[in-house]
mmCIF file of C-alpha atoms in Angstrom:
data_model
loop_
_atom_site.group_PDB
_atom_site.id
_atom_site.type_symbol
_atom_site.label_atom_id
_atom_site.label_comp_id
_atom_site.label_asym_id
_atom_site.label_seq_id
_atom_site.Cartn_x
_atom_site.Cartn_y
_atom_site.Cartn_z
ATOM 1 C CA UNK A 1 16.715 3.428 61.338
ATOM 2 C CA UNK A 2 18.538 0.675 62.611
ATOM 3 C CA UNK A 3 20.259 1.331 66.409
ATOM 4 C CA UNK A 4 24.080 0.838 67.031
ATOM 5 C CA UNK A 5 24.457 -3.203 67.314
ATOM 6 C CA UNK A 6 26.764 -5.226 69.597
ATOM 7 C CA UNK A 7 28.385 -8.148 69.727
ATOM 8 C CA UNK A 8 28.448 -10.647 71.960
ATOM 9 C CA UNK A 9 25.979 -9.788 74.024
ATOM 10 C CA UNK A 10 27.514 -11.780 77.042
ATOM 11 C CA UNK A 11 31.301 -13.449 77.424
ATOM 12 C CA UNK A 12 32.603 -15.249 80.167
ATOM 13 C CA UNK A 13 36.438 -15.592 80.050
ATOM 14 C CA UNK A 14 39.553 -17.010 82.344
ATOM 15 C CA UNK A 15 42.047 -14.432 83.206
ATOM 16 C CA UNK A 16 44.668 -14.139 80.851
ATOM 17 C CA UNK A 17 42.606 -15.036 78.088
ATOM 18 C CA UNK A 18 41.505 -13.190 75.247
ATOM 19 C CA UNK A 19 38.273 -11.332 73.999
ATOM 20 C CA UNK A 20 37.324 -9.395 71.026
ATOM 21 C CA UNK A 21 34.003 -7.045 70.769
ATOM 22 C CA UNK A 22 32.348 -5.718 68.059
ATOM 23 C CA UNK A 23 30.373 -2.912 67.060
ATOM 24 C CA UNK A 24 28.568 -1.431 64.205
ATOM 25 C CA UNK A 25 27.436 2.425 64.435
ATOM 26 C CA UNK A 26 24.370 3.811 62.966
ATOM 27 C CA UNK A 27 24.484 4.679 59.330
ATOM 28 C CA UNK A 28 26.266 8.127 58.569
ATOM 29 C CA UNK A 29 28.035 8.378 62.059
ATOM 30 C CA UNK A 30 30.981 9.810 61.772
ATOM 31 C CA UNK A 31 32.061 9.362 65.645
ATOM 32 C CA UNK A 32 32.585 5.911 67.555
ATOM 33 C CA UNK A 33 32.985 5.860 71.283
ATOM 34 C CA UNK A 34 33.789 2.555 73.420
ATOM 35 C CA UNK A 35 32.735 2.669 77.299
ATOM 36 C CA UNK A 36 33.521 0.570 80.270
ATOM 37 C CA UNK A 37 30.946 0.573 82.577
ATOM 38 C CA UNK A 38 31.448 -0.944 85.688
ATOM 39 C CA UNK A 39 28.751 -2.446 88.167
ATOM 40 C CA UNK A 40 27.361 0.692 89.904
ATOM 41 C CA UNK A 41 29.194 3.248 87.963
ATOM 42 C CA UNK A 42 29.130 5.177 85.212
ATOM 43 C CA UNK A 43 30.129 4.808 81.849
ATOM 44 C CA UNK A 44 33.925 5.587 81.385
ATOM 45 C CA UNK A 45 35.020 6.762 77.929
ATOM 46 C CA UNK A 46 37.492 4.239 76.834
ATOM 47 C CA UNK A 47 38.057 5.353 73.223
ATOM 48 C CA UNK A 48 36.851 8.058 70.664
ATOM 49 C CA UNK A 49 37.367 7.560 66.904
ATOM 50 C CA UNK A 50 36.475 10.281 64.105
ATOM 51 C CA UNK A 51 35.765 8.549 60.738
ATOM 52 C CA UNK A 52 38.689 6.011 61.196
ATOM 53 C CA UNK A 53 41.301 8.146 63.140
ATOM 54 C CA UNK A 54 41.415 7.793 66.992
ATOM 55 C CA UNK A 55 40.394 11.385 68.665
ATOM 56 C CA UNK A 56 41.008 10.367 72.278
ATOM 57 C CA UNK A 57 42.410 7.246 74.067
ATOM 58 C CA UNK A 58 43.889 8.459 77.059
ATOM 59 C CA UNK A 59 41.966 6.353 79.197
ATOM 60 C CA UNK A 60 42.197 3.147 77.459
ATOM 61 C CA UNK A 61 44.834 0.780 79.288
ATOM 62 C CA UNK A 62 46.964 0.157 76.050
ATOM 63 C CA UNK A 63 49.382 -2.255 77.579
ATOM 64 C CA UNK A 64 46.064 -5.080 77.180
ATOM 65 C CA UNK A 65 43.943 -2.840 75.188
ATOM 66 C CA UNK A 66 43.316 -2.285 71.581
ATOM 67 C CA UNK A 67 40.960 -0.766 69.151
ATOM 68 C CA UNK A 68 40.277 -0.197 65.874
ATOM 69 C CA UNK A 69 37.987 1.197 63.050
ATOM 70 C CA UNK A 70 39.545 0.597 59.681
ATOM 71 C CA UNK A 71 37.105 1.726 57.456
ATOM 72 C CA UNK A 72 35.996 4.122 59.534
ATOM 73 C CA UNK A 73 32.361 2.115 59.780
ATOM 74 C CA UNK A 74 32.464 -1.107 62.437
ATOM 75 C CA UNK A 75 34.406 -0.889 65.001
ATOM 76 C CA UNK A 76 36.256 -4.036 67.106
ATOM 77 C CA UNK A 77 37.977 -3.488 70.748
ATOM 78 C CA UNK A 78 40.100 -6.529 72.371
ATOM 79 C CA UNK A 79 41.814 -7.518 75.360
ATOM 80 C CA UNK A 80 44.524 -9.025 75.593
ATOM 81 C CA UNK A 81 45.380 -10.741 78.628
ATOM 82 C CA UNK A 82 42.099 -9.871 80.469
ATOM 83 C CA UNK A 83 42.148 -9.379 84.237
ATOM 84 C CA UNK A 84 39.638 -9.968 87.147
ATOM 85 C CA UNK A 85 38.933 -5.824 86.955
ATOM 86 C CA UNK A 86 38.002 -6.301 83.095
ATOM 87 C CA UNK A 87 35.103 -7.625 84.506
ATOM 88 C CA UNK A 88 32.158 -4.782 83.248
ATOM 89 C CA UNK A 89 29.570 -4.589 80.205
ATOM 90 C CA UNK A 90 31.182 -2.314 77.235
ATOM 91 C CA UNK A 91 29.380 0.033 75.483
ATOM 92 C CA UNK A 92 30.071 1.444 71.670
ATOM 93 C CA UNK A 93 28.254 4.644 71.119
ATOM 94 C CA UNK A 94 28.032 6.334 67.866
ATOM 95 C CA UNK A 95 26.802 10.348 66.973
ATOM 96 C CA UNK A 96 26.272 11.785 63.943
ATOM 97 C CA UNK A 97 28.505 14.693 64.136
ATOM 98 C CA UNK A 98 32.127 15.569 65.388
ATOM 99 C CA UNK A 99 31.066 18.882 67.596
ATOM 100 C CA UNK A 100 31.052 18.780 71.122
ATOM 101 C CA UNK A 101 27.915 18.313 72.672
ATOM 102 C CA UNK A 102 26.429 16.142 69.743
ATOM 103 C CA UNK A 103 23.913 13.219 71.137
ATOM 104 C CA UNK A 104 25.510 9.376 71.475
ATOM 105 C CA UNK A 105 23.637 6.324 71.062
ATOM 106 C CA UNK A 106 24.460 3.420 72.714
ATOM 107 C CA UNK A 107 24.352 -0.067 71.654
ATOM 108 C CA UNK A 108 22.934 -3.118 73.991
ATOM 109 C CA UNK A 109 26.219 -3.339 75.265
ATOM 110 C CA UNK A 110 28.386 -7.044 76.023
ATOM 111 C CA UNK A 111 28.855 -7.963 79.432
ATOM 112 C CA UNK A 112 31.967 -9.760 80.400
ATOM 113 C CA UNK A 113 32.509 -11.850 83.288
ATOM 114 C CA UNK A 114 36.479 -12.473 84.061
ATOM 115 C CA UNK A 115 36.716 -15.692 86.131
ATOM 116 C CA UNK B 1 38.651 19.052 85.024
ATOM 117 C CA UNK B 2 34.945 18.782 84.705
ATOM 118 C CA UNK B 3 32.590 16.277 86.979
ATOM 119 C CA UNK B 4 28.829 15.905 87.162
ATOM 120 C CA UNK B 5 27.533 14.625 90.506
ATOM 121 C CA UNK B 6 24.117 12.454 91.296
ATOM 122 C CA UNK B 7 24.132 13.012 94.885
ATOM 123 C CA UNK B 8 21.222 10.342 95.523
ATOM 124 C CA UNK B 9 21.883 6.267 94.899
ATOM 125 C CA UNK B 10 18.146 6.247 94.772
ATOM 126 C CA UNK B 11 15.210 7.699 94.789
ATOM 127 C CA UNK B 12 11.485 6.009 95.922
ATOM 128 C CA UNK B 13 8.209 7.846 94.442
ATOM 129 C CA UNK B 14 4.561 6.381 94.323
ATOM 130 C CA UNK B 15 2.745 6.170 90.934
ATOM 131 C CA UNK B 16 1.273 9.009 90.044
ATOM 132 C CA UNK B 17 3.525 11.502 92.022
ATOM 133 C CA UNK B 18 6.284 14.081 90.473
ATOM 134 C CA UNK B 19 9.437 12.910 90.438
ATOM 135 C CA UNK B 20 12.861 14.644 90.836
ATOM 136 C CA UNK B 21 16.613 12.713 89.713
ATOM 137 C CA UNK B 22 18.936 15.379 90.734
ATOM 138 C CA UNK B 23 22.369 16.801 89.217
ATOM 139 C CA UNK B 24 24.499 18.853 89.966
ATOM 140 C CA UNK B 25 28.283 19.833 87.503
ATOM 141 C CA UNK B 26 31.171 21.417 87.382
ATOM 142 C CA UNK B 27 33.049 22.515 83.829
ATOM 143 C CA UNK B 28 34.750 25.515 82.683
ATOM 144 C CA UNK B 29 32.433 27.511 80.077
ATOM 145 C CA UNK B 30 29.287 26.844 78.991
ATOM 146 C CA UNK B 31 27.757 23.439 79.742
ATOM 147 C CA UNK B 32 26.415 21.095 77.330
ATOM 148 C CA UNK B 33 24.282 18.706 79.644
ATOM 149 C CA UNK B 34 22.764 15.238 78.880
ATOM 150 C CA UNK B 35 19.978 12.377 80.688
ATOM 151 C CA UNK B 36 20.356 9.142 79.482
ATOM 152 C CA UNK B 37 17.835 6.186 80.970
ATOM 153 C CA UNK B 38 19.053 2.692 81.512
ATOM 154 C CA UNK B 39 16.840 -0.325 81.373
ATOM 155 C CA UNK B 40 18.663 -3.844 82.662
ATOM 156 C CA UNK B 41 20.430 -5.723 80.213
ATOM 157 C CA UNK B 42 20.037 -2.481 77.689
ATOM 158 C CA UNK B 43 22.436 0.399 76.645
ATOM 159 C CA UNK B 44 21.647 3.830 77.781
ATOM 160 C CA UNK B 45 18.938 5.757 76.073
ATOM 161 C CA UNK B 46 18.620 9.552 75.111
ATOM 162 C CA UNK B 47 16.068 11.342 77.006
ATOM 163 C CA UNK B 48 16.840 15.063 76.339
ATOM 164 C CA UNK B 49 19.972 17.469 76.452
ATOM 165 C CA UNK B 50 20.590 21.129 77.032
ATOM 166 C CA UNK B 51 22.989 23.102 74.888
ATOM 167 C CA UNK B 52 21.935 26.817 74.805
ATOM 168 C CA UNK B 53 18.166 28.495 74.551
ATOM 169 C CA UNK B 54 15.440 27.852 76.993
ATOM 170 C CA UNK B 55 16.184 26.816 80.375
ATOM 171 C CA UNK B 56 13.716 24.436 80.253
ATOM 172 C CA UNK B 57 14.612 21.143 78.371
ATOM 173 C CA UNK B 58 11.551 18.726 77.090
ATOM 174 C CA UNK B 59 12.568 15.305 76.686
ATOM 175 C CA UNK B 60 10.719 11.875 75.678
ATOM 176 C CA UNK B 61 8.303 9.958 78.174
ATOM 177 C CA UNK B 62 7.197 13.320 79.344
ATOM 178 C CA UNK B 63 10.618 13.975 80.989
ATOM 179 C CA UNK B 64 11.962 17.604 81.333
ATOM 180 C CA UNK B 65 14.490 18.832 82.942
ATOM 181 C CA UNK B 66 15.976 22.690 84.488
ATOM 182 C CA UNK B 67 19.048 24.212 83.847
ATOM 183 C CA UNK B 68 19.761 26.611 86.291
ATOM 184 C CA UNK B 69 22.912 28.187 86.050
ATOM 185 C CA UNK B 70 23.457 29.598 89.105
ATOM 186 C CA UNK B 71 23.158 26.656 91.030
ATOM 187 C CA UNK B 72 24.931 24.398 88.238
ATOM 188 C CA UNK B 73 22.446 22.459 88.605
ATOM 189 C CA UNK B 74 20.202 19.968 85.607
ATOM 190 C CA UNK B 75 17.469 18.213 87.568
ATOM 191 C CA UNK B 76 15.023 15.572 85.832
ATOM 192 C CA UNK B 77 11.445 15.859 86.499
ATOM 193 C CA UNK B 78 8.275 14.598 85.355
ATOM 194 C CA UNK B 79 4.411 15.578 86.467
ATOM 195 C CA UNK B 80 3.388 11.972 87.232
ATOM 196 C CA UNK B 81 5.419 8.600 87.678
ATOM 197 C CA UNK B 82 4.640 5.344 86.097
ATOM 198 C CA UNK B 83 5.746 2.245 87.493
ATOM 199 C CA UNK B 84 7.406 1.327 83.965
ATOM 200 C CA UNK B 85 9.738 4.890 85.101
ATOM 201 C CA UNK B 86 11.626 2.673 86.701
ATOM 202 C CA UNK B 87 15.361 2.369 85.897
ATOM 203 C CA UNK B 88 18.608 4.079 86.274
ATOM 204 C CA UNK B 89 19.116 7.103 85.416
ATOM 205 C CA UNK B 90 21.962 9.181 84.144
ATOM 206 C CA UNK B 91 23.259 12.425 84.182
ATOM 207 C CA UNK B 92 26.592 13.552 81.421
ATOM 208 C CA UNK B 93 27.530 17.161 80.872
ATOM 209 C CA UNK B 94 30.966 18.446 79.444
ATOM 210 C CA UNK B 95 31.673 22.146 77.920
ATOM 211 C CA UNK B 96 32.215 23.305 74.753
ATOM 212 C CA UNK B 97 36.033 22.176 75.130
ATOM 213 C CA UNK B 98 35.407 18.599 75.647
ATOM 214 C CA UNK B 99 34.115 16.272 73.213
ATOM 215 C CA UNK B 100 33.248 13.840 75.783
ATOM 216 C CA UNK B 101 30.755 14.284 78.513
ATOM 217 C CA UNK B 102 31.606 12.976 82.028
ATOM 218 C CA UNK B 103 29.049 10.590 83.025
ATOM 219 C CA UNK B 104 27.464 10.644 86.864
ATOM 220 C CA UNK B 105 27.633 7.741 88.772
ATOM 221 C CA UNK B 106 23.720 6.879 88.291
ATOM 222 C CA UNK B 107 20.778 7.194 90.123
ATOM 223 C CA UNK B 108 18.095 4.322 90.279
ATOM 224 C CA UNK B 109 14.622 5.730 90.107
ATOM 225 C CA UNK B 110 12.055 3.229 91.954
ATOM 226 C CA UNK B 111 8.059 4.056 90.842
ATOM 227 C CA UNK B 112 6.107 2.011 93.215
ATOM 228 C CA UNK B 113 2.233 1.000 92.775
#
């Protein structure tokens, strides 16, 4: 089966400008997630959608931050002005089920470089 | 709150010797933990998880990994290192309240010749 695909890969940006990613889950997956992952760290959960309803955004910075997943199937996450700290490669994630515990995989990820 | 530790930056083995990635949590209730391996330039990868059953998780690549409860621990191991082992690896674990596992800072594995 076809893995969770990203795009862009890369993006280099000036602060204050915009970016849009995009993401398309594996076929069937129910749940979407959107990391941050910032050089030398972990991934950091930045949104979770169920289907096409949002199950958790508490950590996504919604003043320059936005996601969505109309159809419940691709997925696209912007930012809007980006800062210098935006710099970090975002990762969509995708699982079959809704349950705690279920497995994510990850896309390639798209690494952004604020300048 | 819950929080999974990788208490080593990185970790040096020769070819052929067992390897150990270690991790350590902390969550309320029963842990669902997760290793994920990172290649550069590629998203993470599932190696193997641990819900409930045998303590004793077996994972792809001839990974495995303990979950030992009393020391809330979930250490990666495998027999023998290759050289293509190399990467970073990645420990998540959350409980049965959380939908989303908390994700340990990382731990780059380095399989010399």
């Amino acid at each position: 089966e076809a893995g969770v695909a990203q795009s862009p890969r890369y993006k280099i940006i000036e602060k204050r400008q915009s970016v849009a990613f995009w993401c398309n889950p594996i076929s069937g997956h129910a749940t979407l997630y959107w990391y941050q992952q910032i050089l030398g760290q972990g991934p950091k959960l930045l949104i979770q959608f169920q289907n096409n309803g949002v199950v958790d955004d508490s950590q996504l910075p919604k003043d320059r931050f936005s996601a969505e997943r109309l159809k419940g199937v691709d997925s696209t996450l912007k930012i809007q002005p980006a800062k210098l700290e935006d710099s970090a490669v975002y990762l969509c994630a995708s699982s079959f089920g809704t349950s705690p515990g279920g497995t994510q995989y990850f896309g390639p990820g798209t690494r952004l470089l604020v300048l | 709150a819950q929080s999974v530790a990788q208490p080593e930056d990185q970790v040096n083995v020769a070819e052929g010797n067992p390897l150990t990635v270690k991790c350590t949590y902390s969550v309320s209730g029963n842990p669902y933990l997760f290793w994920y391996v990172q290649y550069p330039n590629r998203g993470l990868q599932f190696l193997l998880k641990y819900i409930t059953g045998d303590n004793l998780v077996k994972g792809s690549y001839g990974f495995e990994a303990e979950f030992n409860k009393s020391q809330t621990s979930f250490h990666l191991k495998k027999p023998s290192a290759l050289v293509s082992d190399s990467a970073l690896y990645f420990c998540a674990g959350g409980s049965g309240g959380s939908y989303i596992p908390t994700f340990g800072r990382g731990t780059s594995l380095i399989v010399h010749p």
